Amino acid sequence: MARSRKVTVSTDAEGHTAGWAETDLAPVGAPDPTAAAFFDVDNTMMQGASIYWFARGLASRNYFTSADLARFAWQQLRFRLLAREHAGDMSLAKEAALAFVKGWRVDEVESLAEEIFDEMMAPRIWAGTHQLAQRHLAAGQRVWLVSAAPVELGRVIAARLGLTGAIGTVAEVCDGAYTGRLVGDLMHGPAKAEAVTQLAAVEGLDLSRCAAYSDSANDLPLLSAVGRAVAVNPDGTLLRQARQHRWEVRDFRTGRRAVRIAVPSTAAAGLVVGAVTAGLALQRRRRAG
């Protein structure tokens, strides 16, 4: 696999922070430097949430127990059903995310992410969505993932899929290890649109020529920031908005998949991270004993 480049952290005038991580892969067509495509990850590019499958991979490696996994999966499903993504819930998610990677080496996390992608995530990539991304690459356009997941996980997924890079949540790093603090906020909701706008300014992109793909109404700011919005496997609210705005709709689910609520997704990812934290702490205590 081509090795990914370092994370670039950018903060705009409003204080919004974004992490950008490019791969060493390039578009396959003649370069079209002012156009790009931005893809949400959870339930758009992949069935379920990347951080959840990362947690499953950690559980299979005995970093924490299956009971821990079941508990935080239920927590996320409850949050999704109740649609409780208010400021207080996001604050809780952020606090949970703070402890997840504390003390871990960045290269260790990336190595685990590569293994777990191949094992847990690759079979859950929506072939239709991946094909849409490949069409942009064939047209010479760059393709970025935009996710609330840690940017290091995002860039591993991007590299494995042959994409340009990832925009994601930034964890503070000191001497090659995570401090347990976030730089800025979770890459969620309006933050995604702000990050894409920052990237466009730096890379010379014309947002009116760019496209964005998402399954969730939480990404309406992102979808509204570009010239072409596409609802992929949309939730009910996004489907209504897509019809109202006459946005393109792509649904790669069939039968029961189309009505099943995926576990888990986007903003509640911090809750998954919190559960992983508890599991890691338990495992470390066991090892210390």
Short mmCIF file of C-alpha atoms in Angstrom, two decimals:
data_model
loop_
_atom_site.label_atom_id
_atom_site.label_comp_id
_atom_site.label_asym_id
_atom_site.label_seq_id
_atom_site.Cartn_x
_atom_site.Cartn_y
_atom_site.Cartn_z
CA MET A 1 0.00 0.00 0.00
CA ALA A 2 1.20 3.54 -0.70
CA ARG A 3 2.05 5.18 2.57
CA SER A 4 -0.05 8.16 3.60
CA ARG A 5 1.32 11.60 4.23
CA LYS A 6 1.34 13.50 7.51
CA VAL A 7 -1.76 15.21 8.85
CA THR A 8 -2.14 18.90 8.05
CA VAL A 9 -4.09 20.83 10.67
CA SER A 10 -5.80 24.04 9.59
CA THR A 11 -7.77 26.53 11.68
CA ASP A 12 -9.92 29.22 10.06
CA ALA A 13 -10.82 32.70 11.28
CA GLU A 14 -13.79 31.32 13.22
CA GLY A 15 -11.59 28.88 15.10
CA HIS A 16 -12.81 25.77 13.29
CA THR A 17 -10.13 23.11 13.01
CA ALA A 18 -9.80 20.50 10.29
CA GLY A 19 -7.35 17.67 9.78
CA TRP A 20 -6.38 16.83 6.21
CA ALA A 21 -4.42 13.69 5.38
CA GLU A 22 -3.48 12.90 1.79
CA THR A 23 -2.43 9.57 0.38
CA ASP A 24 0.26 9.14 -2.28
CA LEU A 25 -2.38 8.18 -4.84
CA ALA A 26 -3.40 10.45 -7.72
CA PRO A 27 -6.47 10.71 -9.99
CA VAL A 28 -6.22 8.34 -12.93
CA GLY A 29 -7.64 10.72 -15.53
CA ALA A 30 -6.34 13.97 -16.98
CA PRO A 31 -6.15 16.42 -14.05
CA ASP A 32 -9.20 18.58 -13.37
CA PRO A 33 -7.70 20.79 -10.65
CA THR A 34 -10.74 22.85 -9.68
CA ALA A 35 -13.22 20.01 -9.12
CA ALA A 36 -13.36 17.39 -6.36
CA ALA A 37 -15.78 15.04 -4.64
CA PHE A 38 -16.38 14.67 -0.91
CA PHE A 39 -17.80 11.47 0.54
CA ASP A 40 -19.15 10.88 4.02
CA VAL A 41 -17.99 7.49 5.31
CA ASP A 42 -20.48 5.99 7.76
CA ASN A 43 -23.46 4.43 5.95
CA THR A 44 -22.45 6.30 2.77
CA MET A 45 -19.19 4.66 1.73
CA MET A 46 -19.46 1.87 4.29
CA GLN A 47 -22.25 -0.10 5.95
CA GLY A 48 -22.26 1.06 9.57
CA ALA A 49 -19.62 3.24 11.20
CA SER A 50 -15.90 2.94 10.69
CA ILE A 51 -15.14 3.58 14.36
CA TYR A 52 -17.52 0.79 15.32
CA TRP A 53 -15.80 -1.71 13.05
CA PHE A 54 -12.45 -0.49 14.36
CA ALA A 55 -13.76 -1.25 17.85
CA ARG A 56 -14.90 -4.69 16.70
CA GLY A 57 -11.40 -5.32 15.43
CA LEU A 58 -9.92 -4.29 18.74
CA ALA A 59 -12.36 -6.58 20.55
CA SER A 60 -11.29 -9.51 18.37
CA ARG A 61 -7.74 -8.77 19.48
CA ASN A 62 -8.80 -8.91 23.15
CA TYR A 63 -8.39 -5.19 23.85
CA PHE A 64 -11.83 -5.29 25.49
CA THR A 65 -14.79 -7.63 25.85
CA SER A 66 -17.77 -8.44 23.64
CA ALA A 67 -20.01 -7.23 26.48
CA ASP A 68 -18.38 -3.78 26.26
CA LEU A 69 -19.01 -3.79 22.51
CA ALA A 70 -22.67 -4.75 22.91
CA ARG A 71 -23.20 -2.06 25.54
CA PHE A 72 -21.90 0.86 23.50
CA ALA A 73 -23.55 -0.44 20.31
CA TRP A 74 -26.87 -0.22 22.17
CA GLN A 75 -26.01 3.28 23.38
CA GLN A 76 -25.39 4.43 19.83
CA LEU A 77 -28.57 2.83 18.50
CA ARG A 78 -30.55 4.60 21.24
CA PHE A 79 -29.02 7.95 20.33
CA ARG A 80 -29.76 7.38 16.64
CA LEU A 81 -33.37 6.41 17.30
CA LEU A 82 -33.98 9.38 19.56
CA ALA A 83 -32.03 11.75 17.27
CA ARG A 84 -30.51 13.41 20.30
CA GLU A 85 -27.66 15.26 18.69
CA HIS A 86 -27.91 18.43 20.74
CA ALA A 87 -24.95 20.41 22.05
CA GLY A 88 -24.86 18.48 25.30
CA ASP A 89 -24.67 15.15 23.51
CA MET A 90 -21.88 16.40 21.26
CA SER A 91 -20.03 17.59 24.33
CA LEU A 92 -20.36 14.10 25.82
CA ALA A 93 -19.12 12.56 22.60
CA LYS A 94 -16.13 14.89 22.59
CA GLU A 95 -15.27 14.12 26.20
CA ALA A 96 -15.45 10.40 25.48
CA ALA A 97 -13.24 10.79 22.44
CA LEU A 98 -10.56 12.53 24.49
CA ALA A 99 -9.54 9.42 26.38
CA PHE A 100 -9.66 6.89 23.55
CA VAL A 101 -6.17 7.23 22.14
CA LYS A 102 -4.31 8.65 25.12
CA GLY A 103 -0.82 7.21 25.26
CA TRP A 104 -1.14 5.27 22.01
CA ARG A 105 1.52 5.64 19.34
CA VAL A 106 0.18 7.03 16.06
CA ASP A 107 1.97 4.36 14.03
CA GLU A 108 0.44 1.64 16.23
CA VAL A 109 -3.07 2.96 15.65
CA GLU A 110 -2.49 3.20 11.90
CA SER A 111 -1.10 -0.33 11.75
CA LEU A 112 -4.14 -1.66 13.60
CA ALA A 113 -6.44 0.38 11.36
CA GLU A 114 -4.89 -1.18 8.24
CA GLU A 115 -5.35 -4.70 9.60
CA ILE A 116 -8.89 -4.04 10.77
CA PHE A 117 -9.91 -2.37 7.51
CA ASP A 118 -8.92 -5.45 5.57
CA GLU A 119 -10.64 -7.74 8.06
CA MET A 120 -13.79 -5.86 9.09
CA MET A 121 -14.40 -2.88 6.82
CA ALA A 122 -13.48 -3.90 3.28
CA PRO A 123 -16.38 -6.39 3.02
CA ARG A 124 -18.78 -3.61 4.07
CA ILE A 125 -17.81 -1.01 1.49
CA TRP A 126 -20.80 -0.15 -0.69
CA ALA A 127 -19.62 -1.17 -4.17
CA GLY A 128 -21.96 1.38 -5.74
CA THR A 129 -20.61 4.27 -3.71
CA HIS A 130 -17.03 3.22 -4.36
CA GLN A 131 -17.82 3.15 -8.07
CA LEU A 132 -19.13 6.72 -7.86
CA ALA A 133 -15.83 7.77 -6.28
CA GLN A 134 -13.88 6.00 -8.99
CA ARG A 135 -15.79 7.91 -11.66
CA HIS A 136 -14.54 11.17 -10.18
CA LEU A 137 -10.98 9.83 -10.15
CA ALA A 138 -11.35 8.74 -13.77
CA ALA A 139 -12.40 12.31 -14.58
CA GLY A 140 -9.16 13.57 -13.04
CA GLN A 141 -10.82 14.90 -9.91
CA ARG A 142 -9.61 14.45 -6.36
CA VAL A 143 -11.79 12.45 -3.97
CA TRP A 144 -11.81 13.09 -0.24
CA LEU A 145 -13.48 11.23 2.60
CA VAL A 146 -15.05 13.50 5.25
CA SER A 147 -15.75 11.81 8.56
CA ALA A 148 -16.17 12.34 12.29
CA ALA A 149 -13.77 9.44 12.76
CA PRO A 150 -10.14 10.23 13.63
CA VAL A 151 -8.31 11.53 10.58
CA GLU A 152 -5.71 8.76 10.85
CA LEU A 153 -8.44 6.14 10.45
CA GLY A 154 -9.92 8.13 7.58
CA ARG A 155 -6.68 8.26 5.65
CA VAL A 156 -6.13 4.52 6.02
CA ILE A 157 -9.59 3.94 4.52
CA ALA A 158 -8.88 6.47 1.76
CA ALA A 159 -5.58 4.80 0.89
CA ARG A 160 -7.11 1.33 0.88
CA LEU A 161 -9.85 2.58 -1.50
CA GLY A 162 -7.41 4.40 -3.77
CA LEU A 163 -8.74 7.87 -2.92
CA THR A 164 -6.96 11.21 -2.52
CA GLY A 165 -7.22 11.64 1.23
CA ALA A 166 -9.41 12.22 4.26
CA ILE A 167 -10.73 15.05 6.39
CA GLY A 168 -11.47 14.02 9.97
CA THR A 169 -11.37 14.72 13.68
CA VAL A 170 -7.92 15.68 14.93
CA ALA A 171 -6.39 14.22 18.08
CA GLU A 172 -3.43 16.07 19.58
CA VAL A 173 -0.09 14.31 19.14
CA CYS A 174 3.11 14.86 21.10
CA ASP A 175 6.32 12.95 20.35
CA GLY A 176 4.45 10.50 18.14
CA ALA A 177 1.82 9.63 20.76
CA TYR A 178 -1.72 10.84 21.40
CA THR A 179 -2.19 13.12 24.40
CA GLY A 180 -5.88 12.32 24.91
CA ARG A 181 -6.97 15.82 23.86
CA LEU A 182 -8.73 16.87 20.68
CA VAL A 183 -7.58 19.74 18.48
CA GLY A 184 -10.82 21.61 17.86
CA ASP A 185 -14.15 19.78 17.76
CA LEU A 186 -15.50 16.59 16.24
CA MET A 187 -15.75 16.68 12.45
CA HIS A 188 -19.53 16.67 12.41
CA GLY A 189 -22.40 18.68 10.93
CA PRO A 190 -21.43 22.27 10.04
CA ALA A 191 -17.78 21.49 10.80
CA LYS A 192 -17.64 19.33 7.66
CA ALA A 193 -18.81 22.19 5.46
CA GLU A 194 -16.31 24.53 7.11
CA ALA A 195 -13.48 22.05 6.60
CA VAL A 196 -14.33 21.53 2.93
CA THR A 197 -14.47 25.30 2.42
CA GLN A 198 -11.01 25.62 4.00
CA LEU A 199 -9.62 22.86 1.82
CA ALA A 200 -11.13 24.40 -1.30
CA ALA A 201 -9.44 27.73 -0.54
CA VAL A 202 -6.06 26.06 -0.05
CA GLU A 203 -6.31 23.71 -3.04
CA GLY A 204 -7.91 26.15 -5.47
CA LEU A 205 -11.17 24.22 -5.79
CA ASP A 206 -14.33 25.76 -7.18
CA LEU A 207 -17.04 24.47 -4.86
CA SER A 208 -19.69 25.08 -7.50
CA ARG A 209 -17.92 22.36 -9.55
CA CYS A 210 -17.56 19.99 -6.60
CA ALA A 211 -19.84 17.18 -5.44
CA ALA A 212 -20.72 15.82 -2.00
CA TYR A 213 -22.27 12.51 -1.01
CA SER A 214 -23.93 11.62 2.30
CA ASP A 215 -26.62 9.46 3.90
CA SER A 216 -27.51 11.81 6.75
CA ALA A 217 -29.43 15.03 7.25
CA ASN A 218 -26.63 16.01 9.64
CA ASP A 219 -24.58 16.67 6.51
CA LEU A 220 -27.01 19.15 4.96
CA PRO A 221 -24.45 21.98 5.46
CA LEU A 222 -21.87 19.98 3.49
CA LEU A 223 -24.32 19.04 0.75
CA SER A 224 -25.47 22.66 0.47
CA ALA A 225 -21.88 23.93 0.16
CA VAL A 226 -21.20 22.30 -3.21
CA GLY A 227 -22.62 22.51 -6.69
CA ARG A 228 -23.79 18.91 -6.82
CA ALA A 229 -25.33 17.15 -3.81
CA VAL A 230 -26.09 13.43 -3.84
CA ALA A 231 -28.06 11.60 -1.15
CA VAL A 232 -26.70 8.07 -0.78
CA ASN A 233 -28.71 5.52 1.23
CA PRO A 234 -30.50 8.53 2.74
CA ASP A 235 -32.27 8.73 6.06
CA GLY A 236 -35.86 9.96 5.98
CA THR A 237 -35.08 13.61 6.62
CA LEU A 238 -32.37 13.76 3.99
CA LEU A 239 -34.59 11.99 1.46
CA ARG A 240 -37.28 14.64 1.95
CA GLN A 241 -34.71 17.42 1.58
CA ALA A 242 -33.23 15.79 -1.51
CA ARG A 243 -36.64 15.63 -3.15
CA GLN A 244 -37.34 19.23 -2.20
CA HIS A 245 -34.03 20.45 -3.66
CA ARG A 246 -34.15 17.97 -6.57
CA TRP A 247 -30.86 16.43 -5.54
CA GLU A 248 -29.81 13.12 -6.98
CA VAL A 249 -30.60 10.07 -4.81
CA ARG A 250 -28.66 6.80 -4.90
CA ASP A 251 -29.76 3.89 -2.71
CA PHE A 252 -27.60 0.79 -2.73
CA ARG A 253 -29.59 -0.99 -0.03
CA THR A 254 -32.01 -3.76 -0.90
CA GLY A 255 -34.88 -5.42 0.94
CA ARG A 256 -34.38 -5.43 4.70
CA ARG A 257 -31.20 -3.40 4.42
CA ALA A 258 -33.19 -0.42 3.15
CA VAL A 259 -35.30 -0.23 6.28
CA ARG A 260 -32.71 -1.33 8.82
CA ILE A 261 -31.14 1.35 10.99
CA ALA A 262 -27.38 0.99 10.68
CA VAL A 263 -25.37 0.70 13.86
CA PRO A 264 -23.76 3.04 14.70
CA SER A 265 -23.23 6.42 12.97
CA THR A 266 -21.58 9.86 12.89
CA ALA A 267 -22.09 12.16 15.89
CA ALA A 268 -22.47 9.38 18.44
CA ALA A 269 -19.10 7.98 17.38
CA GLY A 270 -17.61 9.55 20.49
CA LEU A 271 -19.75 7.21 22.58
CA VAL A 272 -18.21 4.25 20.80
CA VAL A 273 -14.83 5.76 21.49
CA GLY A 274 -15.72 6.09 25.16
CA ALA A 275 -16.63 2.42 25.37
CA VAL A 276 -13.42 1.46 23.63
CA THR A 277 -11.60 3.58 26.20
CA ALA A 278 -13.17 1.63 29.03
CA GLY A 279 -12.24 -1.63 27.38
CA LEU A 280 -8.66 -0.56 26.80
CA ALA A 281 -8.33 0.55 30.38
CA LEU A 282 -9.68 -2.79 31.58
CA GLN A 283 -7.30 -4.68 29.31
CA ARG A 284 -4.33 -2.64 30.52
CA ARG A 285 -5.25 -3.33 34.14
CA ARG A 286 -5.43 -7.04 33.33
CA ARG A 287 -2.02 -6.92 31.69
CA ALA A 288 -0.56 -4.95 34.59
CA GLY A 289 -1.94 -7.56 37.00
#
